Amino acid sequence: MWAYIIAAARGDTRQSVNKHSSAPNCRDDHLYSYRDGKVFTLSSSSGPRPGPSRLNSCAMTKSPRFPCVKKPFSTNTLSPLHMPTNCRNQLEDGIEPFDEAVSEVESRTNWVQRQFSRLTRNLRYRISGEGRTKPPDWFLDKFAAQTFTDPEEPLYQAKRSKFLCGLRLAFDPTLPTHYHWLAVVSLAILYNVVFVIGRAVFWELDNLTVLWFVLDYLCDIIYLIDTVIHVHEGYLEQGLMVKDSKMLRRHYLKSDSWRYDLISLLPTDIAYYWWKPGSCDYKRLPCPVIVRLNRLFRLPRMWEWFDRTETATSYPNAFRICKVVMAILVLIHWNACLYFAISYAIGFGTDNWVYNLTGSRNESLAHQYIYSFYWSTLTLTTIGETPQPEIDAEYLFVVADFLAGVLIFATIVGNIGSMISNMNVARVEFQNKMDGVKQYMAFRKVSGELEARVIRWFAYTWAQSGALDEENVLSSLPDKLKAEIAIRVHLDTLRKVRIFQDCEPGLLEALVLKLRLQVFSPGDYICRKGDVGKEMYIVKRGRLQVVADDGKTVLATLSAGSVFGEVSVLEIAGNRTGNRRTANVRALGYSDLFCLAKRDLWEALADYPDARATLTERGCQLLRKDGLLDETVFENAQTTQQSLEETVHKLETTIEMLNNRLQGLLTDVGEEQAKIKQRINKLEVRLIETDDEETGSDDTSADGTELRSDVVQVYDLSSGPPISSRRGSAMMYVSHPVRERGHSLSVERTPGLIHFPPEPRSKSLRLKKNHKDVSK
């Protein structure tokens, strides 16, 4: 069993262990099963457990060869990977492998192997830090953000592939491993960008056939692997990383990247079958490697790596300059190859402009490339004399080079100039501020001693923080990230502050965002006794002295993490000094202090009554210590505050009860209103039917009169206007829709409808009305 444990720690397979485990007492039962890649477990069954050299565990613990083991193993799980390093090394030394029983030669060989494996393991631990266990930081764990875990939906979970040995075909582009892979792909792309065109023109460079074949097809393998990775790169959907293989492939095909990847993977090397490599010379150009130009279609992957590097690096301006310099060199290289190719097309040595191939020096590869590169540099930069062209083709090529050089290098020089100026923008801005202060002090004739203090303050500020305005720099971030950055940056100071150790994470975030950093020079008084207190201070760096009124007697010394000035901003009832400072605090040297304003403190404590009570209690202790607290006033204020809180609670309860009763009354009114509307509608229908049955009689029937009286009565109940005529009243009411406003009754009134009632529907009534109008 112990051989299996050591085999797992070393990475050996079960078969290699079973070959030597032939002893009858060393066989493995079902209780001690071993599988590759699994953690060893020992069942907590009774009876002796196998130990080294067929000893049980009890005997092993008594052996002096295992000083790190003090008692028998009582846990259910035993893993040598989880043991301390020293115990694991002693355990490996004490256990005799089964190979030692074969011969002394094998025993010595195994001892050498163990020593070598121990040495390599220690080196690996020192380099990677695997064996180091960092103690948990309770303060950071309490206030730091929790580790994000992927959701369990299938869309956001990677699945194992059936064709690629169970590999999970989903790659997170935000991981460092993906960034490193892009760097490898960028190297392969840069190789093709430089050497494909170079080997196609300089035939002696292409004669190293074996080396180029290895590098070419190594790059092709990288391209192929990168295509598989590119197809299965995760993307964000609703803020989450999609890892489903089918969704990733579908998203990849919707983009334009698959076209470039497919073109770059086309096997154009098949042309080597008809166009043999190494068959080119000064009489036959270009070389067959020119068919691999399609590999340059993978350039967008290199640009992606450039963008990610520029975003991730802490020196983006320096990286931009390096990228521009590399682009210049590649451009000059390609132009040099074109010059050499045009010289071949026109004829080497036919005139003074083309390359002259005669002579042993000119025939060498080094001279050919260096001269072409020199000519390309002079032409593109337009800083030197170049040979005079003699034929039209040469003139056209030189003109095109001049135009390209002027346009491209003007852009490049402008970008480099702006980048260099941006690198020093912080220093220039700081220098301008300091110069402005100097000019002001010189104009106002400030004393030399004070001017020297101001200049020293500027120098200290620049040396410590680079004169960064943290508020402006972090203004674009959300409050959560700003608070977490502030906690990380000022962690050493915040962990020493007692009021922050017991407060809730939300209160710490609120307070950290309101802290303002102030720098004090040596001898500056942060506060004096009797001053009105409007801020409290937390010492971040430096040492402060609490001095007496004479300015010489030191009462106490404050260091990083100390808090003072909280008594005057807490407004404790019974404080005999009111909100006045109770001590003189002076900076011993340059000191960085966090300042928290009174208003900001109370705004933060409004939602955290426990923290407010803790701060108040600490302030009371300080006042009691100096005899500045009136206990009677303090207790009366506490009682009054409690009574006020009870009164407010009772008022809130009463208001809630009245609100519920009002809602019930409004509901009853709404029901009554609905019933009245239904009755009015029924009466209107009956009135209309009665009017249609009339045949031209002058007087209305008794039923019609009763019906009108009913309509008038109901309409008056619903707060309607008085009705003047039978038809006018009925139609006028219909023309006034009733509108609900909350639960109240209201009627929309349109004056136009009142003055112009609708025409009667009965034919006899219309004739009679027209006759009256005519007679009038």
mmCIF file of C-alpha atoms in Angstrom, residues 2-353:
data_model
loop_
_atom_site.group_PDB
_atom_site.id
_atom_site.type_symbol
_atom_site.label_atom_id
_atom_site.label_comp_id
_atom_site.label_asym_id
_atom_site.label_seq_id
_atom_site.Cartn_x
_atom_site.Cartn_y
_atom_site.Cartn_z
ATOM 1 C CA TRP A 2 2.784 2.445 0.876
ATOM 2 C CA ALA A 3 4.451 1.707 -2.443
ATOM 3 C CA TYR A 4 1.239 2.759 -4.146
ATOM 4 C CA ILE A 5 1.161 5.981 -2.153
ATOM 5 C CA ILE A 6 4.736 6.859 -3.056
ATOM 6 C CA ALA A 7 4.070 5.864 -6.670
ATOM 7 C CA ALA A 8 1.188 8.311 -6.822
ATOM 8 C CA ALA A 9 3.332 11.063 -5.320
ATOM 9 C CA ARG A 10 6.004 10.407 -7.963
ATOM 10 C CA GLY A 11 3.514 9.984 -10.834
ATOM 11 C CA ASP A 12 4.164 6.246 -11.424
ATOM 12 C CA THR A 13 1.441 4.041 -12.834
ATOM 13 C CA ARG A 14 -0.185 1.126 -11.069
ATOM 14 C CA GLN A 15 1.357 -1.386 -13.462
ATOM 15 C CA SER A 16 4.891 -0.295 -12.585
ATOM 16 C CA VAL A 17 4.119 -0.877 -8.912
ATOM 17 C CA ASN A 18 2.350 -4.182 -9.380
ATOM 18 C CA LYS A 19 5.386 -5.657 -11.128
ATOM 19 C CA HIS A 20 7.292 -5.529 -7.848
ATOM 20 C CA SER A 21 4.508 -6.182 -5.372
ATOM 21 C CA SER A 22 4.783 -9.981 -5.350
ATOM 22 C CA ALA A 23 5.167 -10.416 -1.587
ATOM 23 C CA PRO A 24 2.131 -12.170 -0.038
ATOM 24 C CA ASN A 25 1.827 -9.680 2.771
ATOM 25 C CA CYS A 26 1.976 -6.692 0.438
ATOM 26 C CA ARG A 27 -1.049 -7.368 -1.736
ATOM 27 C CA ASP A 28 -3.681 -4.702 -1.996
ATOM 28 C CA ASP A 29 -7.179 -5.434 -0.759
ATOM 29 C CA HIS A 30 -10.373 -3.703 -1.734
ATOM 30 C CA LEU A 31 -9.973 -1.414 1.233
ATOM 31 C CA TYR A 32 -6.852 0.116 -0.275
ATOM 32 C CA SER A 33 -7.790 0.514 -3.941
ATOM 33 C CA TYR A 34 -5.587 2.664 -6.180
ATOM 34 C CA ARG A 35 -6.495 4.339 -9.430
ATOM 35 C CA ASP A 36 -4.491 6.640 -11.628
ATOM 36 C CA GLY A 37 -5.216 10.279 -10.994
ATOM 37 C CA LYS A 38 -7.165 9.641 -7.737
ATOM 38 C CA VAL A 39 -6.307 10.565 -4.169
ATOM 39 C CA PHE A 40 -5.444 7.586 -1.980
ATOM 40 C CA THR A 41 -7.994 6.817 0.747
ATOM 41 C CA LEU A 42 -7.670 4.504 3.691
ATOM 42 C CA SER A 43 -10.890 3.113 5.097
ATOM 43 C CA SER A 44 -11.308 3.531 8.820
ATOM 44 C CA SER A 45 -11.705 -0.185 9.412
ATOM 45 C CA SER A 46 -10.433 -2.042 12.393
ATOM 46 C CA GLY A 47 -7.305 -4.112 12.343
ATOM 47 C CA PRO A 48 -3.699 -3.365 11.504
ATOM 48 C CA ARG A 49 -2.955 -1.309 8.462
ATOM 49 C CA PRO A 50 -0.092 -2.124 6.128
ATOM 50 C CA GLY A 51 3.030 -0.102 6.721
ATOM 51 C CA PRO A 52 6.562 0.030 5.383
ATOM 52 C CA SER A 53 8.455 -3.284 5.227
ATOM 53 C CA ARG A 54 5.317 -5.202 6.273
ATOM 54 C CA LEU A 55 4.928 -3.290 9.548
ATOM 55 C CA ASN A 56 1.582 -2.085 10.819
ATOM 56 C CA SER A 57 0.847 1.548 11.427
ATOM 57 C CA CYS A 58 1.379 1.318 15.169
ATOM 58 C CA ALA A 59 4.867 -0.025 14.722
ATOM 59 C CA MET A 60 5.573 2.662 12.215
ATOM 60 C CA THR A 61 4.661 5.427 14.616
ATOM 61 C CA LYS A 62 7.064 4.070 17.238
ATOM 62 C CA SER A 63 9.936 3.870 14.795
ATOM 63 C CA PRO A 64 12.537 6.615 15.097
ATOM 64 C CA ARG A 65 12.634 6.811 11.326
ATOM 65 C CA PHE A 66 9.369 8.787 11.367
ATOM 66 C CA PRO A 67 9.760 11.637 13.843
ATOM 67 C CA CYS A 68 7.063 13.692 12.131
ATOM 68 C CA VAL A 69 4.368 11.123 12.952
ATOM 69 C CA LYS A 70 3.408 11.331 16.629
ATOM 70 C CA LYS A 71 0.286 9.124 16.740
ATOM 71 C CA PRO A 72 -1.490 6.511 14.646
ATOM 72 C CA PHE A 73 -3.419 7.782 11.650
ATOM 73 C CA SER A 74 -7.033 8.343 12.617
ATOM 74 C CA THR A 75 -8.307 10.182 9.558
ATOM 75 C CA ASN A 76 -10.174 8.517 6.783
ATOM 76 C CA THR A 77 -8.152 10.146 4.022
ATOM 77 C CA LEU A 78 -4.364 10.042 3.695
ATOM 78 C CA SER A 79 -2.680 11.768 0.807
ATOM 79 C CA PRO A 80 1.095 12.296 0.642
ATOM 80 C CA LEU A 81 0.473 15.246 -1.631
ATOM 81 C CA HIS A 82 -1.171 17.079 1.270
ATOM 82 C CA MET A 83 1.560 16.305 3.825
ATOM 83 C CA PRO A 84 4.138 18.902 4.841
ATOM 84 C CA THR A 85 7.283 18.780 2.725
ATOM 85 C CA ASN A 86 9.592 17.607 5.504
ATOM 86 C CA CYS A 87 7.244 14.800 6.562
ATOM 87 C CA ARG A 88 6.782 13.664 2.998
ATOM 88 C CA ASN A 89 10.548 13.539 2.419
ATOM 89 C CA GLN A 90 11.090 11.543 5.620
ATOM 90 C CA LEU A 91 8.279 9.213 4.692
ATOM 91 C CA GLU A 92 9.802 8.540 1.294
ATOM 92 C CA ASP A 93 13.216 7.923 2.829
ATOM 93 C CA GLY A 94 11.820 5.530 5.406
ATOM 94 C CA ILE A 95 9.735 3.427 3.042
ATOM 95 C CA GLU A 96 11.681 0.704 1.281
ATOM 96 C CA PRO A 97 10.425 0.149 -2.263
ATOM 97 C CA PHE A 98 9.917 -3.363 -3.488
ATOM 98 C CA ASP A 99 12.853 -2.948 -5.833
ATOM 99 C CA GLU A 100 15.247 -2.943 -2.845
ATOM 100 C CA ALA A 101 14.594 -6.596 -2.213
ATOM 101 C CA VAL A 102 16.067 -7.580 -5.576
ATOM 102 C CA SER A 103 19.707 -6.635 -5.319
ATOM 103 C CA GLU A 104 22.089 -4.115 -3.818
ATOM 104 C CA VAL A 105 22.827 -2.606 -7.236
ATOM 105 C CA GLU A 106 19.198 -1.806 -7.780
ATOM 106 C CA SER A 107 19.019 -0.468 -4.216
ATOM 107 C CA ARG A 108 21.845 1.997 -4.894
ATOM 108 C CA THR A 109 20.262 2.998 -8.197
ATOM 109 C CA ASN A 110 16.922 3.650 -6.491
ATOM 110 C CA TRP A 111 18.659 5.696 -3.796
ATOM 111 C CA VAL A 112 20.273 7.885 -6.459
ATOM 112 C CA GLN A 113 16.934 8.237 -8.214
ATOM 113 C CA ARG A 114 15.254 9.253 -4.966
ATOM 114 C CA GLN A 115 17.893 11.844 -4.247
ATOM 115 C CA PHE A 116 17.651 13.225 -7.768
ATOM 116 C CA SER A 117 13.838 13.351 -7.601
ATOM 117 C CA ARG A 118 14.010 15.107 -4.238
ATOM 118 C CA LEU A 119 16.453 17.675 -5.627
ATOM 119 C CA THR A 120 14.311 18.372 -8.695
ATOM 120 C CA ARG A 121 11.179 18.572 -6.536
ATOM 121 C CA ASN A 122 12.759 21.099 -4.191
ATOM 122 C CA LEU A 123 13.941 23.184 -7.134
ATOM 123 C CA ARG A 124 10.444 23.088 -8.617
ATOM 124 C CA TYR A 125 8.921 24.172 -5.313
ATOM 125 C CA ARG A 126 11.380 27.037 -4.969
ATOM 126 C CA ILE A 127 10.764 28.265 -8.511
ATOM 127 C CA SER A 128 6.986 27.844 -8.662
ATOM 128 C CA GLY A 129 6.221 28.190 -4.958
ATOM 129 C CA GLU A 130 3.958 25.104 -4.918
ATOM 130 C CA GLY A 131 5.075 23.932 -1.521
ATOM 131 C CA ARG A 132 4.541 27.289 0.173
ATOM 132 C CA THR A 133 1.352 27.652 2.096
ATOM 133 C CA LYS A 134 0.315 31.226 2.772
ATOM 134 C CA PRO A 135 -1.565 31.844 6.007
ATOM 135 C CA PRO A 136 -5.123 33.043 5.461
ATOM 136 C CA ASP A 137 -5.619 36.779 5.692
ATOM 137 C CA TRP A 138 -8.885 37.174 7.625
ATOM 138 C CA PHE A 139 -9.137 40.896 6.941
ATOM 139 C CA LEU A 140 -8.672 40.525 3.191
ATOM 140 C CA ASP A 141 -10.936 37.476 2.992
ATOM 141 C CA LYS A 142 -13.666 39.377 4.795
ATOM 142 C CA PHE A 143 -13.731 42.411 2.541
ATOM 143 C CA ALA A 144 -12.448 40.999 -0.757
ATOM 144 C CA ALA A 145 -14.805 40.001 -3.548
ATOM 145 C CA GLN A 146 -15.854 36.360 -3.690
ATOM 146 C CA THR A 147 -14.421 34.055 -6.350
ATOM 147 C CA PHE A 148 -16.751 33.738 -9.292
ATOM 148 C CA THR A 149 -17.914 30.260 -10.277
ATOM 149 C CA ASP A 150 -19.404 29.458 -13.636
ATOM 150 C CA PRO A 151 -23.171 28.896 -13.689
ATOM 151 C CA GLU A 152 -24.428 25.360 -14.095
ATOM 152 C CA GLU A 153 -26.380 25.974 -17.315
ATOM 153 C CA PRO A 154 -25.139 23.773 -20.197
ATOM 154 C CA LEU A 155 -24.563 26.865 -22.295
ATOM 155 C CA TYR A 156 -21.794 28.048 -19.929
ATOM 156 C CA GLN A 157 -20.179 24.647 -19.284
ATOM 157 C CA ALA A 158 -17.474 23.061 -21.441
ATOM 158 C CA LYS A 159 -18.144 19.522 -22.686
ATOM 159 C CA ARG A 160 -15.605 16.797 -23.390
ATOM 160 C CA SER A 161 -14.955 15.958 -27.016
ATOM 161 C CA LYS A 162 -15.490 12.388 -28.217
ATOM 162 C CA PHE A 163 -12.868 12.707 -30.958
ATOM 163 C CA LEU A 164 -9.990 14.442 -29.132
ATOM 164 C CA CYS A 165 -9.455 12.075 -26.179
ATOM 165 C CA GLY A 166 -11.989 13.800 -23.966
ATOM 166 C CA LEU A 167 -10.453 17.269 -24.329
ATOM 167 C CA ARG A 168 -12.760 20.104 -23.330
ATOM 168 C CA LEU A 169 -13.208 22.136 -26.504
ATOM 169 C CA ALA A 170 -13.791 25.507 -24.930
ATOM 170 C CA PHE A 171 -11.043 28.083 -24.398
ATOM 171 C CA ASP A 172 -11.420 31.168 -22.271
ATOM 172 C CA PRO A 173 -9.703 34.080 -24.079
ATOM 173 C CA THR A 174 -9.305 35.981 -20.799
ATOM 174 C CA LEU A 175 -6.924 33.432 -19.245
ATOM 175 C CA PRO A 176 -3.142 33.986 -19.230
ATOM 176 C CA THR A 177 -2.582 30.664 -21.025
ATOM 177 C CA HIS A 178 -4.571 31.886 -24.016
ATOM 178 C CA TYR A 179 -2.516 35.084 -24.080
ATOM 179 C CA HIS A 180 0.711 33.055 -24.055
ATOM 180 C CA TRP A 181 -0.603 30.907 -26.879
ATOM 181 C CA LEU A 182 -1.303 34.019 -28.934
ATOM 182 C CA ALA A 183 2.337 35.015 -28.385
ATOM 183 C CA VAL A 184 3.452 31.666 -29.879
ATOM 184 C CA VAL A 185 1.121 32.151 -32.862
ATOM 185 C CA SER A 186 2.459 35.688 -33.335
ATOM 186 C CA LEU A 187 6.011 34.339 -33.533
ATOM 187 C CA ALA A 188 4.950 31.870 -36.240
ATOM 188 C CA ILE A 189 3.221 34.666 -38.176
ATOM 189 C CA LEU A 190 6.252 36.958 -37.860
ATOM 190 C CA TYR A 191 8.453 34.130 -39.173
ATOM 191 C CA ASN A 192 6.315 33.846 -42.310
ATOM 192 C CA VAL A 193 6.124 37.638 -42.757
ATOM 193 C CA VAL A 194 9.920 37.968 -42.738
ATOM 194 C CA PHE A 195 11.246 34.787 -44.327
ATOM 195 C CA VAL A 196 8.709 33.902 -47.003
ATOM 196 C CA ILE A 197 9.441 37.025 -49.046
ATOM 197 C CA GLY A 198 13.145 36.934 -48.121
ATOM 198 C CA ARG A 199 13.617 33.322 -49.240
ATOM 199 C CA ALA A 200 11.578 33.946 -52.383
ATOM 200 C CA VAL A 201 14.028 36.647 -53.564
ATOM 201 C CA PHE A 202 17.459 35.767 -52.094
ATOM 202 C CA TRP A 203 18.107 32.329 -53.534
ATOM 203 C CA GLU A 204 21.113 31.571 -51.334
ATOM 204 C CA LEU A 205 18.905 32.021 -48.275
ATOM 205 C CA ASP A 206 16.486 29.413 -49.598
ATOM 206 C CA ASN A 207 19.195 26.768 -50.118
ATOM 207 C CA LEU A 208 19.001 25.708 -46.423
ATOM 208 C CA THR A 209 16.230 23.310 -47.354
ATOM 209 C CA VAL A 210 16.138 20.986 -44.331
ATOM 210 C CA LEU A 211 16.063 23.764 -41.724
ATOM 211 C CA TRP A 212 13.343 25.698 -43.588
ATOM 212 C CA PHE A 213 11.211 22.594 -43.990
ATOM 213 C CA VAL A 214 11.278 21.977 -40.234
ATOM 214 C CA LEU A 215 10.397 25.584 -39.403
ATOM 215 C CA ASP A 216 7.742 25.846 -42.135
ATOM 216 C CA TYR A 217 5.802 22.800 -41.084
ATOM 217 C CA LEU A 218 6.233 23.590 -37.409
ATOM 218 C CA CYS A 219 4.478 26.893 -38.131
ATOM 219 C CA ASP A 220 1.813 25.012 -40.078
ATOM 220 C CA ILE A 221 1.174 22.782 -37.053
ATOM 221 C CA ILE A 222 0.869 25.890 -34.887
ATOM 222 C CA TYR A 223 -1.591 27.316 -37.406
ATOM 223 C CA LEU A 224 -3.661 24.143 -37.336
ATOM 224 C CA ILE A 225 -3.809 24.030 -33.539
ATOM 225 C CA ASP A 226 -4.621 27.727 -33.443
ATOM 226 C CA THR A 227 -7.524 27.148 -35.829
ATOM 227 C CA VAL A 228 -9.012 24.564 -33.447
ATOM 228 C CA ILE A 229 -8.549 26.994 -30.552
ATOM 229 C CA HIS A 230 -9.945 29.921 -32.539
ATOM 230 C CA VAL A 231 -13.047 27.912 -33.464
ATOM 231 C CA HIS A 232 -13.721 27.136 -29.805
ATOM 232 C CA GLU A 233 -12.890 30.483 -28.217
ATOM 233 C CA GLY A 234 -15.483 31.579 -25.686
ATOM 234 C CA TYR A 235 -17.428 34.788 -26.070
ATOM 235 C CA LEU A 236 -19.618 36.824 -23.764
ATOM 236 C CA GLU A 237 -23.374 36.557 -23.900
ATOM 237 C CA GLN A 238 -25.412 38.419 -21.277
ATOM 238 C CA GLY A 239 -22.152 39.065 -19.458
ATOM 239 C CA LEU A 240 -21.271 35.333 -19.123
ATOM 240 C CA MET A 241 -18.671 33.294 -20.985
ATOM 241 C CA VAL A 242 -20.315 30.845 -23.396
ATOM 242 C CA LYS A 243 -18.487 27.485 -23.462
ATOM 243 C CA ASP A 244 -20.850 25.223 -25.371
ATOM 244 C CA SER A 245 -18.943 23.774 -28.354
ATOM 245 C CA LYS A 246 -21.812 23.990 -30.837
ATOM 246 C CA MET A 247 -22.535 27.599 -29.920
ATOM 247 C CA LEU A 248 -18.842 28.478 -30.219
ATOM 248 C CA ARG A 249 -18.545 26.932 -33.676
ATOM 249 C CA ARG A 250 -21.700 28.681 -34.827
ATOM 250 C CA HIS A 251 -20.424 32.024 -33.524
ATOM 251 C CA TYR A 252 -17.072 31.479 -35.266
ATOM 252 C CA LEU A 253 -18.700 30.799 -38.637
ATOM 253 C CA LYS A 254 -20.772 33.969 -38.360
ATOM 254 C CA SER A 255 -17.602 36.084 -38.129
ATOM 255 C CA ASP A 256 -15.132 36.859 -40.919
ATOM 256 C CA SER A 257 -12.229 35.138 -39.169
ATOM 257 C CA TRP A 258 -12.944 31.718 -40.634
ATOM 258 C CA ARG A 259 -12.220 32.983 -44.161
ATOM 259 C CA TYR A 260 -8.738 34.208 -43.251
ATOM 260 C CA ASP A 261 -7.995 31.056 -41.242
ATOM 261 C CA LEU A 262 -9.106 28.840 -44.123
ATOM 262 C CA ILE A 263 -7.001 30.709 -46.688
ATOM 263 C CA SER A 264 -3.930 30.553 -44.439
ATOM 264 C CA LEU A 265 -4.333 26.763 -44.104
ATOM 265 C CA LEU A 266 -4.618 25.995 -47.821
ATOM 266 C CA PRO A 267 -1.895 23.423 -48.702
ATOM 267 C CA THR A 268 -0.212 25.503 -51.386
ATOM 268 C CA ASP A 269 2.970 23.504 -50.758
ATOM 269 C CA ILE A 270 1.563 20.935 -53.191
ATOM 270 C CA ALA A 271 3.161 23.098 -55.867
ATOM 271 C CA TYR A 272 6.529 21.751 -54.677
ATOM 272 C CA TYR A 273 5.678 18.563 -56.568
ATOM 273 C CA TRP A 274 6.080 20.410 -59.877
ATOM 274 C CA TRP A 275 8.251 23.302 -58.683
ATOM 275 C CA LYS A 276 11.147 21.743 -56.795
ATOM 276 C CA PRO A 277 12.583 23.683 -53.820
ATOM 277 C CA GLY A 278 16.194 24.785 -54.223
ATOM 278 C CA SER A 279 15.873 25.109 -57.987
ATOM 279 C CA CYS A 280 16.210 28.902 -58.067
ATOM 280 C CA ASP A 281 19.346 30.957 -58.679
ATOM 281 C CA TYR A 282 20.312 34.341 -60.108
ATOM 282 C CA LYS A 283 18.849 33.241 -63.446
ATOM 283 C CA ARG A 284 15.522 32.003 -62.088
ATOM 284 C CA LEU A 285 13.491 33.943 -59.504
ATOM 285 C CA PRO A 286 11.328 33.890 -57.451
ATOM 286 C CA CYS A 287 11.939 30.734 -55.422
ATOM 287 C CA PRO A 288 9.128 28.164 -54.958
ATOM 288 C CA VAL A 289 8.582 29.291 -51.354
ATOM 289 C CA ILE A 290 6.567 32.193 -52.783
ATOM 290 C CA VAL A 291 3.546 29.845 -52.826
ATOM 291 C CA ARG A 292 3.415 30.125 -49.010
ATOM 292 C CA LEU A 293 2.366 33.776 -49.100
ATOM 293 C CA ASN A 294 -1.140 32.709 -48.119
ATOM 294 C CA ARG A 295 0.238 32.135 -44.580
ATOM 295 C CA LEU A 296 0.197 35.917 -44.131
ATOM 296 C CA PHE A 297 -3.609 35.892 -43.917
ATOM 297 C CA ARG A 298 -3.191 34.909 -40.243
ATOM 298 C CA LEU A 299 -2.023 38.469 -39.402
ATOM 299 C CA PRO A 300 -5.233 39.402 -37.491
ATOM 300 C CA ARG A 301 -4.204 36.970 -34.734
ATOM 301 C CA MET A 302 -0.926 38.856 -34.271
ATOM 302 C CA TRP A 303 -2.809 42.159 -34.137
ATOM 303 C CA GLU A 304 -5.046 40.651 -31.473
ATOM 304 C CA TRP A 305 -1.983 39.797 -29.395
ATOM 305 C CA PHE A 306 -0.669 43.340 -29.872
ATOM 306 C CA ASP A 307 -3.958 44.824 -28.644
ATOM 307 C CA ARG A 308 -4.083 42.568 -25.594
ATOM 308 C CA THR A 309 -0.455 43.313 -24.725
ATOM 309 C CA GLU A 310 -0.982 47.049 -25.054
ATOM 310 C CA THR A 311 -4.015 46.799 -22.773
ATOM 311 C CA ALA A 312 -2.371 44.565 -20.168
ATOM 312 C CA THR A 313 1.094 46.091 -19.931
ATOM 313 C CA SER A 314 1.963 48.723 -17.357
ATOM 314 C CA TYR A 315 4.100 50.566 -19.943
ATOM 315 C CA PRO A 316 1.783 51.011 -22.949
ATOM 316 C CA ASN A 317 3.767 53.895 -24.480
ATOM 317 C CA ALA A 318 7.005 51.913 -24.488
ATOM 318 C CA PHE A 319 5.218 48.963 -26.085
ATOM 319 C CA ARG A 320 3.717 51.216 -28.766
ATOM 320 C CA ILE A 321 7.164 52.554 -29.628
ATOM 321 C CA CYS A 322 8.535 49.000 -29.923
ATOM 322 C CA LYS A 323 5.600 48.030 -32.137
ATOM 323 C CA VAL A 324 6.181 51.007 -34.428
ATOM 324 C CA VAL A 325 9.903 50.243 -34.682
ATOM 325 C CA MET A 326 9.120 46.643 -35.610
ATOM 326 C CA ALA A 327 6.665 47.815 -38.275
ATOM 327 C CA ILE A 328 9.350 50.121 -39.728
ATOM 328 C CA LEU A 329 11.884 47.280 -39.913
ATOM 329 C CA VAL A 330 9.408 44.923 -41.586
ATOM 330 C CA LEU A 331 8.442 47.612 -44.098
ATOM 331 C CA ILE A 332 12.094 48.312 -44.944
ATOM 332 C CA HIS A 333 12.715 44.549 -45.276
ATOM 333 C CA TRP A 334 9.876 44.084 -47.748
ATOM 334 C CA ASN A 335 10.973 47.104 -49.767
ATOM 335 C CA ALA A 336 14.523 45.735 -49.892
ATOM 336 C CA CYS A 337 13.233 42.438 -51.242
ATOM 337 C CA LEU A 338 11.201 44.281 -53.890
ATOM 338 C CA TYR A 339 14.301 46.267 -54.934
ATOM 339 C CA PHE A 340 16.306 43.078 -55.347
ATOM 340 C CA ALA A 341 13.461 41.452 -57.308
ATOM 341 C CA ILE A 342 13.197 44.476 -59.675
ATOM 342 C CA SER A 343 16.969 44.361 -60.140
ATOM 343 C CA TYR A 344 16.610 40.724 -61.210
ATOM 344 C CA ALA A 345 13.705 41.584 -63.555
ATOM 345 C CA ILE A 346 15.659 44.429 -65.223
ATOM 346 C CA GLY A 347 18.933 42.577 -65.126
ATOM 347 C CA PHE A 348 21.714 42.577 -62.538
ATOM 348 C CA GLY A 349 24.375 45.142 -63.461
ATOM 349 C CA THR A 350 22.639 46.508 -66.573
ATOM 350 C CA ASP A 351 22.878 50.083 -65.218
ATOM 351 C CA ASN A 352 24.029 51.960 -62.142
ATOM 352 C CA TRP A 353 20.643 51.848 -60.377
#
